[in-house]
Protein backbone atom coordinates (compact mmCIF):
# COMPACT_ATOMS: atom_id res chain seq x y z
CA UNK A 1 0.00 0.00 0.00
CA UNK A 2 2.89 2.36 0.72
CA UNK A 3 4.52 3.84 -2.36
CA UNK A 4 8.26 3.44 -2.08
CA UNK A 5 10.52 5.71 -4.11
CA UNK A 6 12.47 3.63 -6.60
CA UNK A 7 15.65 5.72 -6.59
CA UNK A 8 15.86 7.97 -3.51
CA UNK A 9 18.62 10.58 -3.31
CA UNK A 10 19.44 9.80 0.34
CA UNK A 11 19.01 6.65 2.43
CA UNK A 12 19.09 6.89 6.23
CA UNK A 13 18.84 3.98 8.64
CA UNK A 14 17.33 4.71 12.06
CA UNK A 15 18.08 2.15 14.77
CA UNK A 16 16.11 2.31 18.02
CA UNK A 17 17.87 1.54 21.30
CA UNK A 18 16.73 1.82 24.90
CA UNK A 19 16.60 4.92 25.00
CA UNK A 20 18.16 6.74 22.08
CA UNK A 21 18.38 6.55 18.27
CA UNK A 22 21.35 5.73 16.03
CA UNK A 23 21.42 7.05 12.47
CA UNK A 24 23.46 5.66 9.57
CA UNK A 25 23.78 7.54 6.29
CA UNK A 26 24.71 4.51 4.21
CA UNK A 27 25.25 6.50 1.00
CA UNK A 28 28.54 7.80 2.42
CA UNK A 29 30.08 4.57 3.72
CA UNK A 30 33.63 4.12 2.46
CA UNK A 31 34.36 0.98 4.48
CA UNK A 32 33.13 -0.82 7.58
CA UNK A 33 35.34 1.38 9.74
CA UNK A 34 34.45 4.68 8.12
CA UNK A 35 30.80 5.59 7.79
CA UNK A 36 28.52 8.49 8.59
CA UNK A 37 26.93 7.17 11.79
CA UNK A 38 25.96 8.93 15.00
CA UNK A 39 23.81 8.54 18.10
CA UNK A 40 21.05 10.99 18.99
CA UNK A 41 20.25 11.48 22.67
CA UNK A 42 17.73 13.77 24.32
CA UNK A 43 19.30 16.89 25.85
CA UNK A 44 18.68 16.85 29.63
CA UNK A 45 16.52 19.66 30.97
CA UNK A 46 19.43 21.20 32.89
CA UNK A 47 21.47 21.54 29.67
CA UNK A 48 18.82 23.18 27.49
CA UNK A 49 19.56 26.56 25.97
CA UNK A 50 17.03 29.36 25.65
CA UNK A 51 14.44 28.49 23.01
CA UNK A 52 15.08 24.74 22.99
CA UNK A 53 12.11 22.49 23.61
CA UNK A 54 11.99 20.39 26.78
CA UNK A 55 11.86 16.60 26.11
CA UNK A 56 12.11 17.21 22.34
CA UNK A 57 15.62 18.54 21.70
CA UNK A 58 18.50 16.20 20.82
CA UNK A 59 22.27 16.52 20.73
CA UNK A 60 22.55 15.31 17.09
CA UNK A 61 19.77 16.11 14.63
CA UNK A 62 18.98 14.13 11.50
CA UNK A 63 19.94 16.59 8.75
CA UNK A 64 18.34 16.03 5.34
CA UNK A 65 18.04 17.99 2.12
CA UNK A 66 14.65 19.61 1.49
CA UNK A 67 12.79 18.89 -1.76
CA UNK A 68 14.61 15.58 -2.13
CA UNK A 69 13.28 12.02 -2.02
CA UNK A 70 14.48 10.24 1.12
CA UNK A 71 14.35 6.59 2.10
CA UNK A 72 14.18 5.81 5.82
CA UNK A 73 15.06 2.27 6.87
CA UNK A 74 13.93 1.69 10.43
CA UNK A 75 14.86 -1.11 12.80
CA UNK A 76 15.58 -1.78 16.46
CA UNK A 77 18.50 -3.24 18.37
CA UNK A 78 16.54 -4.37 21.42
CA UNK A 79 12.76 -3.92 21.85
CA UNK A 80 9.87 -2.51 19.79
CA UNK A 81 10.15 1.22 19.04
CA UNK A 82 8.30 3.47 16.62
CA UNK A 83 9.95 6.27 14.63
CA UNK A 84 7.25 8.93 14.44
CA UNK A 85 7.36 12.53 13.17
CA UNK A 86 3.71 13.66 12.97
CA UNK A 87 4.39 16.92 11.09
CA UNK A 88 5.96 14.87 8.28
CA UNK A 89 3.15 12.31 8.34
CA UNK A 90 5.57 9.51 9.22
CA UNK A 91 5.20 6.70 11.73
CA UNK A 92 7.06 3.45 11.22
CA UNK A 93 7.62 0.64 13.70
CA UNK A 94 11.15 -0.39 14.61
CA UNK A 95 11.23 -4.15 15.14
CA UNK A 96 14.35 -6.12 16.17
CA UNK A 97 15.58 -8.26 13.27
CA UNK A 98 13.35 -6.56 10.70
CA UNK A 99 13.97 -3.65 8.35
CA UNK A 100 10.93 -1.45 7.73
CA UNK A 101 11.08 1.18 5.02
CA UNK A 102 9.27 4.43 4.34
CA UNK A 103 9.72 7.31 1.93
CA UNK A 104 9.75 11.00 2.80
CA UNK A 105 9.68 14.13 0.67
CA UNK A 106 10.06 17.26 2.80
CA UNK A 107 8.81 20.27 0.85
CA UNK A 108 10.10 23.08 3.09
CA UNK A 109 13.25 23.76 5.03
CA UNK A 110 12.74 23.70 8.78
CA UNK A 111 12.94 21.65 11.97
CA UNK A 112 10.48 18.81 12.53
CA UNK A 113 9.97 17.15 15.93
CA UNK A 114 8.78 13.67 16.83
CA UNK A 115 9.43 10.90 19.31
CA UNK A 116 9.20 7.17 19.85
CA UNK A 117 5.51 6.31 19.89
CA UNK A 118 5.76 2.72 21.12
CA UNK A 119 5.90 2.02 24.84
CA UNK A 120 9.40 0.56 24.94
CA UNK A 121 10.29 0.75 28.62
CA UNK A 122 10.72 3.13 31.52
CA UNK A 123 12.45 5.90 29.54
CA UNK A 124 10.18 5.61 26.51
CA UNK A 125 9.18 9.27 26.80
CA UNK A 126 12.83 10.30 26.44
CA UNK A 127 13.48 9.25 22.82
CA UNK A 128 12.84 12.41 20.79
CA UNK A 129 13.47 12.69 17.06
CA UNK A 130 14.54 15.93 15.39
CA UNK A 131 14.73 16.18 11.60
CA UNK A 132 16.29 19.33 10.17
CA UNK A 133 15.61 19.96 6.49
CA UNK A 134 18.12 22.30 4.83
CA UNK A 135 18.92 23.33 1.25
CA UNK A 136 21.09 20.97 -0.77
CA UNK A 137 24.23 23.13 -0.52
CA UNK A 138 24.02 23.26 3.30
CA UNK A 139 23.36 19.52 3.36
CA UNK A 140 26.54 18.87 1.36
CA UNK A 141 28.53 21.06 3.74
CA UNK A 142 27.06 19.22 6.76
CA UNK A 143 27.95 15.81 5.27
CA UNK A 144 31.52 16.96 4.53
CA UNK A 145 31.94 18.28 8.08
CA UNK A 146 30.59 15.05 9.60
CA UNK A 147 32.91 12.88 7.52
CA UNK A 148 35.91 15.06 8.45
CA UNK A 149 35.02 14.87 12.18
CA UNK A 150 34.64 11.10 12.10
CA UNK A 151 37.91 10.55 10.23
CA UNK A 152 39.87 12.57 12.86
JSON list of C-alpha atoms in Angstrom, two decimals:
[
{"chain": "A", "resi": 1, "resn": "UNK", "atom": "CA", "xyz": [0.00, 0.00, 0.00]},
{"chain": "A", "resi": 2, "resn": "UNK", "atom": "CA", "xyz": [2.89, 2.36, 0.72]},
{"chain": "A", "resi": 3, "resn": "UNK", "atom": "CA", "xyz": [4.52, 3.84, -2.36]},
{"chain": "A", "resi": 4, "resn": "UNK", "atom": "CA", "xyz": [8.26, 3.44, -2.08]},
{"chain": "A", "resi": 5, "resn": "UNK", "atom": "CA", "xyz": [10.52, 5.71, -4.11]},
{"chain": "A", "resi": 6, "resn": "UNK", "atom": "CA", "xyz": [12.47, 3.63, -6.60]},
{"chain": "A", "resi": 7, "resn": "UNK", "atom": "CA", "xyz": [15.65, 5.72, -6.59]},
{"chain": "A", "resi": 8, "resn": "UNK", "atom": "CA", "xyz": [15.86, 7.97, -3.51]},
{"chain": "A", "resi": 9, "resn": "UNK", "atom": "CA", "xyz": [18.62, 10.58, -3.31]},
{"chain": "A", "resi": 10, "resn": "UNK", "atom": "CA", "xyz": [19.44, 9.80, 0.34]},
{"chain": "A", "resi": 11, "resn": "UNK", "atom": "CA", "xyz": [19.01, 6.65, 2.43]},
{"chain": "A", "resi": 12, "resn": "UNK", "atom": "CA", "xyz": [19.09, 6.89, 6.23]},
{"chain": "A", "resi": 13, "resn": "UNK", "atom": "CA", "xyz": [18.84, 3.98, 8.64]},
{"chain": "A", "resi": 14, "resn": "UNK", "atom": "CA", "xyz": [17.33, 4.71, 12.06]},
{"chain": "A", "resi": 15, "resn": "UNK", "atom": "CA", "xyz": [18.08, 2.15, 14.77]},
{"chain": "A", "resi": 16, "resn": "UNK", "atom": "CA", "xyz": [16.11, 2.31, 18.02]},
{"chain": "A", "resi": 17, "resn": "UNK", "atom": "CA", "xyz": [17.87, 1.54, 21.30]},
{"chain": "A", "resi": 18, "resn": "UNK", "atom": "CA", "xyz": [16.73, 1.82, 24.90]},
{"chain": "A", "resi": 19, "resn": "UNK", "atom": "CA", "xyz": [16.60, 4.92, 25.00]},
{"chain": "A", "resi": 20, "resn": "UNK", "atom": "CA", "xyz": [18.16, 6.74, 22.08]},
{"chain": "A", "resi": 21, "resn": "UNK", "atom": "CA", "xyz": [18.38, 6.55, 18.27]},
{"chain": "A", "resi": 22, "resn": "UNK", "atom": "CA", "xyz": [21.35, 5.73, 16.03]},
{"chain": "A", "resi": 23, "resn": "UNK", "atom": "CA", "xyz": [21.42, 7.05, 12.47]},
{"chain": "A", "resi": 24, "resn": "UNK", "atom": "CA", "xyz": [23.46, 5.66, 9.57]},
{"chain": "A", "resi": 25, "resn": "UNK", "atom": "CA", "xyz": [23.78, 7.54, 6.29]},
{"chain": "A", "resi": 26, "resn": "UNK", "atom": "CA", "xyz": [24.71, 4.51, 4.21]},
{"chain": "A", "resi": 27, "resn": "UNK", "atom": "CA", "xyz": [25.25, 6.50, 1.00]},
{"chain": "A", "resi": 28, "resn": "UNK", "atom": "CA", "xyz": [28.54, 7.80, 2.42]},
{"chain": "A", "resi": 29, "resn": "UNK", "atom": "CA", "xyz": [30.08, 4.57, 3.72]},
{"chain": "A", "resi": 30, "resn": "UNK", "atom": "CA", "xyz": [33.63, 4.12, 2.46]},
{"chain": "A", "resi": 31, "resn": "UNK", "atom": "CA", "xyz": [34.36, 0.98, 4.48]},
{"chain": "A", "resi": 32, "resn": "UNK", "atom": "CA", "xyz": [33.13, -0.82, 7.58]},
{"chain": "A", "resi": 33, "resn": "UNK", "atom": "CA", "xyz": [35.34, 1.38, 9.74]},
{"chain": "A", "resi": 34, "resn": "UNK", "atom": "CA", "xyz": [34.45, 4.68, 8.12]},
{"chain": "A", "resi": 35, "resn": "UNK", "atom": "CA", "xyz": [30.80, 5.59, 7.79]},
{"chain": "A", "resi": 36, "resn": "UNK", "atom": "CA", "xyz": [28.52, 8.49, 8.59]},
{"chain": "A", "resi": 37, "resn": "UNK", "atom": "CA", "xyz": [26.93, 7.17, 11.79]},
{"chain": "A", "resi": 38, "resn": "UNK", "atom": "CA", "xyz": [25.96, 8.93, 15.00]},
{"chain": "A", "resi": 39, "resn": "UNK", "atom": "CA", "xyz": [23.81, 8.54, 18.10]},
{"chain": "A", "resi": 40, "resn": "UNK", "atom": "CA", "xyz": [21.05, 10.99, 18.99]},
{"chain": "A", "resi": 41, "resn": "UNK", "atom": "CA", "xyz": [20.25, 11.48, 22.67]},
{"chain": "A", "resi": 42, "resn": "UNK", "atom": "CA", "xyz": [17.73, 13.77, 24.32]},
{"chain": "A", "resi": 43, "resn": "UNK", "atom": "CA", "xyz": [19.30, 16.89, 25.85]},
{"chain": "A", "resi": 44, "resn": "UNK", "atom": "CA", "xyz": [18.68, 16.85, 29.63]},
{"chain": "A", "resi": 45, "resn": "UNK", "atom": "CA", "xyz": [16.52, 19.66, 30.97]},
{"chain": "A", "resi": 46, "resn": "UNK", "atom": "CA", "xyz": [19.43, 21.20, 32.89]},
{"chain": "A", "resi": 47, "resn": "UNK", "atom": "CA", "xyz": [21.47, 21.54, 29.67]},
{"chain": "A", "resi": 48, "resn": "UNK", "atom": "CA", "xyz": [18.82, 23.18, 27.49]},
{"chain": "A", "resi": 49, "resn": "UNK", "atom": "CA", "xyz": [19.56, 26.56, 25.97]},
{"chain": "A", "resi": 50, "resn": "UNK", "atom": "CA", "xyz": [17.03, 29.36, 25.65]},
{"chain": "A", "resi": 51, "resn": "UNK", "atom": "CA", "xyz": [14.44, 28.49, 23.01]},
{"chain": "A", "resi": 52, "resn": "UNK", "atom": "CA", "xyz": [15.08, 24.74, 22.99]},
{"chain": "A", "resi": 53, "resn": "UNK", "atom": "CA", "xyz": [12.11, 22.49, 23.61]},
{"chain": "A", "resi": 54, "resn": "UNK", "atom": "CA", "xyz": [11.99, 20.39, 26.78]},
{"chain": "A", "resi": 55, "resn": "UNK", "atom": "CA", "xyz": [11.86, 16.60, 26.11]},
{"chain": "A", "resi": 56, "resn": "UNK", "atom": "CA", "xyz": [12.11, 17.21, 22.34]},
{"chain": "A", "resi": 57, "resn": "UNK", "atom": "CA", "xyz": [15.62, 18.54, 21.70]},
{"chain": "A", "resi": 58, "resn": "UNK", "atom": "CA", "xyz": [18.50, 16.20, 20.82]},
{"chain": "A", "resi": 59, "resn": "UNK", "atom": "CA", "xyz": [22.27, 16.52, 20.73]},
{"chain": "A", "resi": 60, "resn": "UNK", "atom": "CA", "xyz": [22.55, 15.31, 17.09]},
{"chain": "A", "resi": 61, "resn": "UNK", "atom": "CA", "xyz": [19.77, 16.11, 14.63]},
{"chain": "A", "resi": 62, "resn": "UNK", "atom": "CA", "xyz": [18.98, 14.13, 11.50]},
{"chain": "A", "resi": 63, "resn": "UNK", "atom": "CA", "xyz": [19.94, 16.59, 8.75]},
{"chain": "A", "resi": 64, "resn": "UNK", "atom": "CA", "xyz": [18.34, 16.03, 5.34]},
{"chain": "A", "resi": 65, "resn": "UNK", "atom": "CA", "xyz": [18.04, 17.99, 2.12]},
{"chain": "A", "resi": 66, "resn": "UNK", "atom": "CA", "xyz": [14.65, 19.61, 1.49]},
{"chain": "A", "resi": 67, "resn": "UNK", "atom": "CA", "xyz": [12.79, 18.89, -1.76]},
{"chain": "A", "resi": 68, "resn": "UNK", "atom": "CA", "xyz": [14.61, 15.58, -2.13]},
{"chain": "A", "resi": 69, "resn": "UNK", "atom": "CA", "xyz": [13.28, 12.02, -2.02]},
{"chain": "A", "resi": 70, "resn": "UNK", "atom": "CA", "xyz": [14.48, 10.24, 1.12]},
{"chain": "A", "resi": 71, "resn": "UNK", "atom": "CA", "xyz": [14.35, 6.59, 2.10]},
{"chain": "A", "resi": 72, "resn": "UNK", "atom": "CA", "xyz": [14.18, 5.81, 5.82]},
{"chain": "A", "resi": 73, "resn": "UNK", "atom": "CA", "xyz": [15.06, 2.27, 6.87]},
{"chain": "A", "resi": 74, "resn": "UNK", "atom": "CA", "xyz": [13.93, 1.69, 10.43]},
{"chain": "A", "resi": 75, "resn": "UNK", "atom": "CA", "xyz": [14.86, -1.11, 12.80]},
{"chain": "A", "resi": 76, "resn": "UNK", "atom": "CA", "xyz": [15.58, -1.78, 16.46]},
{"chain": "A", "resi": 77, "resn": "UNK", "atom": "CA", "xyz": [18.50, -3.24, 18.37]},
{"chain": "A", "resi": 78, "resn": "UNK", "atom": "CA", "xyz": [16.54, -4.37, 21.42]},
{"chain": "A", "resi": 79, "resn": "UNK", "atom": "CA", "xyz": [12.76, -3.92, 21.85]},
{"chain": "A", "resi": 80, "resn": "UNK", "atom": "CA", "xyz": [9.87, -2.51, 19.79]},
{"chain": "A", "resi": 81, "resn": "UNK", "atom": "CA", "xyz": [10.15, 1.22, 19.04]},
{"chain": "A", "resi": 82, "resn": "UNK", "atom": "CA", "xyz": [8.30, 3.47, 16.62]},
{"chain": "A", "resi": 83, "resn": "UNK", "atom": "CA", "xyz": [9.95, 6.27, 14.63]},
{"chain": "A", "resi": 84, "resn": "UNK", "atom": "CA", "xyz": [7.25, 8.93, 14.44]},
{"chain": "A", "resi": 85, "resn": "UNK", "atom": "CA", "xyz": [7.36, 12.53, 13.17]},
{"chain": "A", "resi": 86, "resn": "UNK", "atom": "CA", "xyz": [3.71, 13.66, 12.97]},
{"chain": "A", "resi": 87, "resn": "UNK", "atom": "CA", "xyz": [4.39, 16.92, 11.09]},
{"chain": "A", "resi": 88, "resn": "UNK", "atom": "CA", "xyz": [5.96, 14.87, 8.28]},
{"chain": "A", "resi": 89, "resn": "UNK", "atom": "CA", "xyz": [3.15, 12.31, 8.34]},
{"chain": "A", "resi": 90, "resn": "UNK", "atom": "CA", "xyz": [5.57, 9.51, 9.22]},
{"chain": "A", "resi": 91, "resn": "UNK", "atom": "CA", "xyz": [5.20, 6.70, 11.73]},
{"chain": "A", "resi": 92, "resn": "UNK", "atom": "CA", "xyz": [7.06, 3.45, 11.22]},
{"chain": "A", "resi": 93, "resn": "UNK", "atom": "CA", "xyz": [7.62, 0.64, 13.70]},
{"chain": "A", "resi": 94, "resn": "UNK", "atom": "CA", "xyz": [11.15, -0.39, 14.61]},
{"chain": "A", "resi": 95, "resn": "UNK", "atom": "CA", "xyz": [11.23, -4.15, 15.14]},
{"chain": "A", "resi": 96, "resn": "UNK", "atom": "CA", "xyz": [14.35, -6.12, 16.17]},
{"chain": "A", "resi": 97, "resn": "UNK", "atom": "CA", "xyz": [15.58, -8.26, 13.27]},
{"chain": "A", "resi": 98, "resn": "UNK", "atom": "CA", "xyz": [13.35, -6.56, 10.70]},
{"chain": "A", "resi": 99, "resn": "UNK", "atom": "CA", "xyz": [13.97, -3.65, 8.35]},
{"chain": "A", "resi": 100, "resn": "UNK", "atom": "CA", "xyz": [10.93, -1.45, 7.73]},
{"chain": "A", "resi": 101, "resn": "UNK", "atom": "CA", "xyz": [11.08, 1.18, 5.02]},
{"chain": "A", "resi": 102, "resn": "UNK", "atom": "CA", "xyz": [9.27, 4.43, 4.34]},
{"chain": "A", "resi": 103, "resn": "UNK", "atom": "CA", "xyz": [9.72, 7.31, 1.93]},
{"chain": "A", "resi": 104, "resn": "UNK", "atom": "CA", "xyz": [9.75, 11.00, 2.80]},
{"chain": "A", "resi": 105, "resn": "UNK", "atom": "CA", "xyz": [9.68, 14.13, 0.67]},
{"chain": "A", "resi": 106, "resn": "UNK", "atom": "CA", "xyz": [10.06, 17.26, 2.80]},
{"chain": "A", "resi": 107, "resn": "UNK", "atom": "CA", "xyz": [8.81, 20.27, 0.85]},
{"chain": "A", "resi": 108, "resn": "UNK", "atom": "CA", "xyz": [10.10, 23.08, 3.09]},
{"chain": "A", "resi": 109, "resn": "UNK", "atom": "CA", "xyz": [13.25, 23.76, 5.03]},
{"chain": "A", "resi": 110, "resn": "UNK", "atom": "CA", "xyz": [12.74, 23.70, 8.78]},
{"chain": "A", "resi": 111, "resn": "UNK", "atom": "CA", "xyz": [12.94, 21.65, 11.97]},
{"chain": "A", "resi": 112, "resn": "UNK", "atom": "CA", "xyz": [10.48, 18.81, 12.53]},
{"chain": "A", "resi": 113, "resn": "UNK", "atom": "CA", "xyz": [9.97, 17.15, 15.93]},
{"chain": "A", "resi": 114, "resn": "UNK", "atom": "CA", "xyz": [8.78, 13.67, 16.83]},
{"chain": "A", "resi": 115, "resn": "UNK", "atom": "CA", "xyz": [9.43, 10.90, 19.31]},
{"chain": "A", "resi": 116, "resn": "UNK", "atom": "CA", "xyz": [9.20, 7.17, 19.85]},
{"chain": "A", "resi": 117, "resn": "UNK", "atom": "CA", "xyz": [5.51, 6.31, 19.89]},
{"chain": "A", "resi": 118, "resn": "UNK", "atom": "CA", "xyz": [5.76, 2.72, 21.12]},
{"chain": "A", "resi": 119, "resn": "UNK", "atom": "CA", "xyz": [5.90, 2.02, 24.84]},
{"chain": "A", "resi": 120, "resn": "UNK", "atom": "CA", "xyz": [9.40, 0.56, 24.94]},
{"chain": "A", "resi": 121, "resn": "UNK", "atom": "CA", "xyz": [10.29, 0.75, 28.62]},
{"chain": "A", "resi": 122, "resn": "UNK", "atom": "CA", "xyz": [10.72, 3.13, 31.52]},
{"chain": "A", "resi": 123, "resn": "UNK", "atom": "CA", "xyz": [12.45, 5.90, 29.54]},
{"chain": "A", "resi": 124, "resn": "UNK", "atom": "CA", "xyz": [10.18, 5.61, 26.51]},
{"chain": "A", "resi": 125, "resn": "UNK", "atom": "CA", "xyz": [9.18, 9.27, 26.80]},
{"chain": "A", "resi": 126, "resn": "UNK", "atom": "CA", "xyz": [12.83, 10.30, 26.44]},
{"chain": "A", "resi": 127, "resn": "UNK", "atom": "CA", "xyz": [13.48, 9.25, 22.82]},
{"chain": "A", "resi": 128, "resn": "UNK", "atom": "CA", "xyz": [12.84, 12.41, 20.79]},
{"chain": "A", "resi": 129, "resn": "UNK", "atom": "CA", "xyz": [13.47, 12.69, 17.06]},
{"chain": "A", "resi": 130, "resn": "UNK", "atom": "CA", "xyz": [14.54, 15.93, 15.39]},
{"chain": "A", "resi": 131, "resn": "UNK", "atom": "CA", "xyz": [14.73, 16.18, 11.60]},
{"chain": "A", "resi": 132, "resn": "UNK", "atom": "CA", "xyz": [16.29, 19.33, 10.17]},
{"chain": "A", "resi": 133, "resn": "UNK", "atom": "CA", "xyz": [15.61, 19.96, 6.49]},
{"chain": "A", "resi": 134, "resn": "UNK", "atom": "CA", "xyz": [18.12, 22.30, 4.83]},
{"chain": "A", "resi": 135, "resn": "UNK", "atom": "CA", "xyz": [18.92, 23.33, 1.25]},
{"chain": "A", "resi": 136, "resn": "UNK", "atom": "CA", "xyz": [21.09, 20.97, -0.77]},
{"chain": "A", "resi": 137, "resn": "UNK", "atom": "CA", "xyz": [24.23, 23.13, -0.52]},
{"chain": "A", "resi": 138, "resn": "UNK", "atom": "CA", "xyz": [24.02, 23.26, 3.30]},
{"chain": "A", "resi": 139, "resn": "UNK", "atom": "CA", "xyz": [23.36, 19.52, 3.36]},
{"chain": "A", "resi": 140, "resn": "UNK", "atom": "CA", "xyz": [26.54, 18.87, 1.36]},
{"chain": "A", "resi": 141, "resn": "UNK", "atom": "CA", "xyz": [28.53, 21.06, 3.74]},
{"chain": "A", "resi": 142, "resn": "UNK", "atom": "CA", "xyz": [27.06, 19.22, 6.76]},
{"chain": "A", "resi": 143, "resn": "UNK", "atom": "CA", "xyz": [27.95, 15.81, 5.27]},
{"chain": "A", "resi": 144, "resn": "UNK", "atom": "CA", "xyz": [31.52, 16.96, 4.53]},
{"chain": "A", "resi": 145, "resn": "UNK", "atom": "CA", "xyz": [31.94, 18.28, 8.08]},
{"chain": "A", "resi": 146, "resn": "UNK", "atom": "CA", "xyz": [30.59, 15.05, 9.60]},
{"chain": "A", "resi": 147, "resn": "UNK", "atom": "CA", "xyz": [32.91, 12.88, 7.52]},
{"chain": "A", "resi": 148, "resn": "UNK", "atom": "CA", "xyz": [35.91, 15.06, 8.45]},
{"chain": "A", "resi": 149, "resn": "UNK", "atom": "CA", "xyz": [35.02, 14.87, 12.18]},
{"chain": "A", "resi": 150, "resn": "UNK", "atom": "CA", "xyz": [34.64, 11.10, 12.10]},
{"chain": "A", "resi": 151, "resn": "UNK", "atom": "CA", "xyz": [37.91, 10.55, 10.23]},
{"chain": "A", "resi": 152, "resn": "UNK", "atom": "CA", "xyz": [39.87, 12.57, 12.86]}
]
